[in-house]
Coordinates of C-alpha atoms and ligand atoms in Angstrom, one line a residue:
M1 CA 15.3 13.0 -8.4
A2 CA 13.3 10.6 -6.1
D3 CA 15.5 8.7 -3.2
A4 CA 15.0 5.1 -3.2
F5 CA 12.3 4.6 -0.5
Q6 CA 12.2 1.7 1.7
L7 CA 9.0 0.1 3.3
N8 CA 9.7 -2.4 6.1
I9 CA 7.0 -4.6 6.9
S10 CA 6.8 -8.1 8.8
R11 CA 6.4 -11.2 7.0
E12 CA 3.0 -11.8 8.9
L13 CA 1.6 -8.4 7.4
A14 CA 3.0 -9.3 3.9
E15 CA 1.4 -12.5 4.1
R16 CA -2.0 -11.3 5.4
I17 CA -2.1 -9.0 2.4
G18 CA -1.5 -12.0 0.1
R19 CA -4.2 -13.9 2.0
H20 CA -6.7 -10.9 1.5
G21 CA -5.9 -10.9 -2.0
A22 CA -6.6 -14.7 -2.3
E23 CA -9.9 -14.5 -0.5
T24 CA -11.2 -11.8 -2.6
F25 CA -10.3 -13.3 -5.9
P26 CA -11.0 -13.0 -8.8
H27 CA -11.9 -9.2 -7.6
E28 CA -9.4 -7.0 -5.9
C29 CA -8.8 -6.5 -2.4
C30 CA -7.7 -3.2 -0.7
G31 CA -7.0 -1.9 2.6
A32 CA -4.9 0.6 4.5
L33 CA -1.3 0.4 5.8
L34 CA -1.1 1.6 9.2
G35 CA 2.4 2.4 10.6
R36 CA 5.2 5.1 11.1
D37 CA 7.3 7.2 9.3
E38 CA 10.8 8.2 9.7
A39 CA 11.9 11.5 8.8
R40 CA 8.0 12.4 8.0
D41 CA 8.8 15.5 6.1
G42 CA 11.7 14.1 4.1
K43 CA 14.1 16.6 5.6
A44 CA 14.5 15.4 9.1
G45 CA 16.6 12.4 8.0
K46 CA 20.4 13.3 7.8
A47 CA 21.6 14.0 4.0
G48 CA 21.9 11.0 1.8
E49 CA 20.0 9.1 4.3
T50 CA 17.2 6.7 2.8
P51 CA 13.8 7.6 4.1
W52 CA 11.8 4.7 5.0
R53 CA 8.8 3.7 7.1
E54 CA 7.5 0.7 8.6
V55 CA 4.1 -0.9 8.4
R56 CA 2.9 -2.2 11.7
E57 CA -0.9 -3.1 11.3
L58 CA -3.5 -3.5 8.5
F59 CA -6.9 -2.2 8.3
P60 CA -8.7 -4.2 5.3
L61 CA -11.1 -2.3 3.4
V62 CA -14.1 -3.3 1.3
N63 CA -13.9 -2.9 -2.3
R64 CA -17.0 -0.3 -3.2
R65 CA -16.4 -0.6 -6.7
D66 CA -19.3 -2.8 -8.1
D67 CA -18.8 -1.7 -11.8
S68 CA -15.4 -3.2 -12.2
P69 CA -14.0 -4.8 -9.2
R70 CA -11.7 -7.1 -10.9
N71 CA -9.4 -4.2 -12.2
R72 CA -9.6 -1.2 -10.1
F73 CA -10.1 -0.3 -6.3
A74 CA -11.1 2.9 -5.2
V75 CA -10.5 4.4 -1.5
T76 CA -13.5 6.6 -0.6
A77 CA -13.3 9.6 1.8
E78 CA -15.3 7.6 4.4
D79 CA -12.4 4.7 4.2
V80 CA -10.0 7.3 4.9
L81 CA -11.5 8.4 7.9
E82 CA -12.2 4.8 8.9
A83 CA -8.5 4.0 8.4
E84 CA -7.3 7.0 10.3
K85 CA -9.7 6.2 13.1
A86 CA -8.1 2.8 13.4
A87 CA -4.5 4.0 13.0
R88 CA -5.2 6.2 15.9
K89 CA -6.5 3.5 18.1
H90 CA -3.0 1.8 17.4
G91 CA -1.2 5.1 18.1
L92 CA 0.0 4.9 14.4
D93 CA -0.6 6.8 11.0
V94 CA -2.0 5.7 7.9
V95 CA 1.1 5.4 5.7
G96 CA -0.4 3.8 2.7
W97 CA -2.9 1.5 0.6
Y98 CA -2.5 -2.0 -0.6
H99 CA -4.7 -3.7 -3.1
S100 CA -4.4 -6.8 -5.4
H101 CA -4.1 -7.3 -9.1
P102 CA -6.0 -10.8 -9.9
D103 CA -4.1 -12.3 -12.7
H104 CA -2.2 -9.4 -13.4
P105 CA 1.5 -8.4 -12.8
A106 CA 2.1 -6.3 -9.5
R107 CA 2.5 -3.3 -11.4
P108 CA 0.6 0.3 -11.2
S109 CA -2.1 0.6 -13.6
Q110 CA -2.6 3.8 -15.5
F111 CA -6.0 4.0 -13.1
D112 CA -3.8 3.5 -10.2
R113 CA -1.5 6.4 -10.9
E114 CA -4.6 8.7 -11.7
H115 CA -6.1 7.9 -8.4
A116 CA -2.9 7.8 -6.3
W117 CA -2.0 10.6 -3.7
P118 CA 1.5 11.7 -3.3
W119 CA 3.4 10.6 0.1
Y120 CA 1.5 7.3 0.6
S121 CA 2.9 4.0 -0.1
Y122 CA 0.9 1.8 -2.5
I123 CA 1.6 -1.9 -2.0
I124 CA 0.3 -4.2 -5.0
V125 CA 0.2 -7.8 -4.6
S126 CA -0.2 -9.9 -7.8
V127 CA -2.5 -12.9 -7.2
M128 CA -2.3 -15.4 -10.0
S129 CA -5.0 -18.3 -10.3
G130 CA -5.9 -17.5 -6.8
E131 CA -2.4 -17.9 -5.4
P132 CA -0.5 -14.6 -3.8
A133 CA 3.0 -14.0 -6.1
D134 CA 4.8 -11.0 -6.5
M135 CA 4.5 -7.8 -4.1
T136 CA 5.8 -4.4 -5.0
S137 CA 5.4 -1.1 -3.5
W138 CA 5.6 2.5 -5.1
R139 CA 4.8 6.3 -4.4
L140 CA 3.5 8.6 -6.5
N141 CA 6.1 11.4 -7.3
D142 CA 5.2 14.9 -6.3
D143 CA 4.4 16.0 -9.8
R144 CA 1.9 13.4 -9.9
Q145 CA 3.1 12.6 -13.4
D146 CA 5.0 9.3 -12.4
Y147 CA 5.9 6.9 -9.6
S148 CA 8.9 5.7 -8.0
P149 CA 9.4 2.1 -6.7
E150 CA 9.5 1.6 -3.2
R151 CA 11.7 -1.4 -1.8
I152 CA 9.9 -3.8 0.2
E153 CA 12.2 -4.9 3.3
I154 CA 10.7 -8.0 5.2
P155 CA 12.9 -8.7 8.2
K156 CA 13.8 -12.3 9.2
R157 CA 11.1 -13.8 11.5
A158 CA 13.4 -13.5 14.5
A159 CA 14.0 -9.8 14.3
V160 CA 10.4 -9.2 14.5
Ligands
ZN201 ZN1 -4.1 -1.8 -9.3

């Protein structure tokens, strides 16, 4: 049974993801989430403690899929290398990926689940008629059969 995951992200970065989705509308945007993980292996935290991670920076990617850019995104091995290089520059790790769902709800599709990797956080922002709407995050379960929702915690401006 998966714990309730929590992803901390500043309002500014959350808004940047929404803006990226609005810019590429009606196509999907995608990018990497750079940040830090507390209790990285899931065991370092105390029993009963909720594992959480924090997004500190974004690394926008080019959607390389030209066959169906409206409803699927693909992260290539090259993207992963570039994102990891960018993360190291900031002293951070690649903790996940984000993409948009143009005119679709912020729910992982079958394609998303089949192309996701365990451990990473996947933020989805719904962009309806060109305007950023709901944002959700989820993680693939270790058995790769299903995913767990991840709570997005956006601190108040003053706390950033
Ligand atoms: Zn998707």
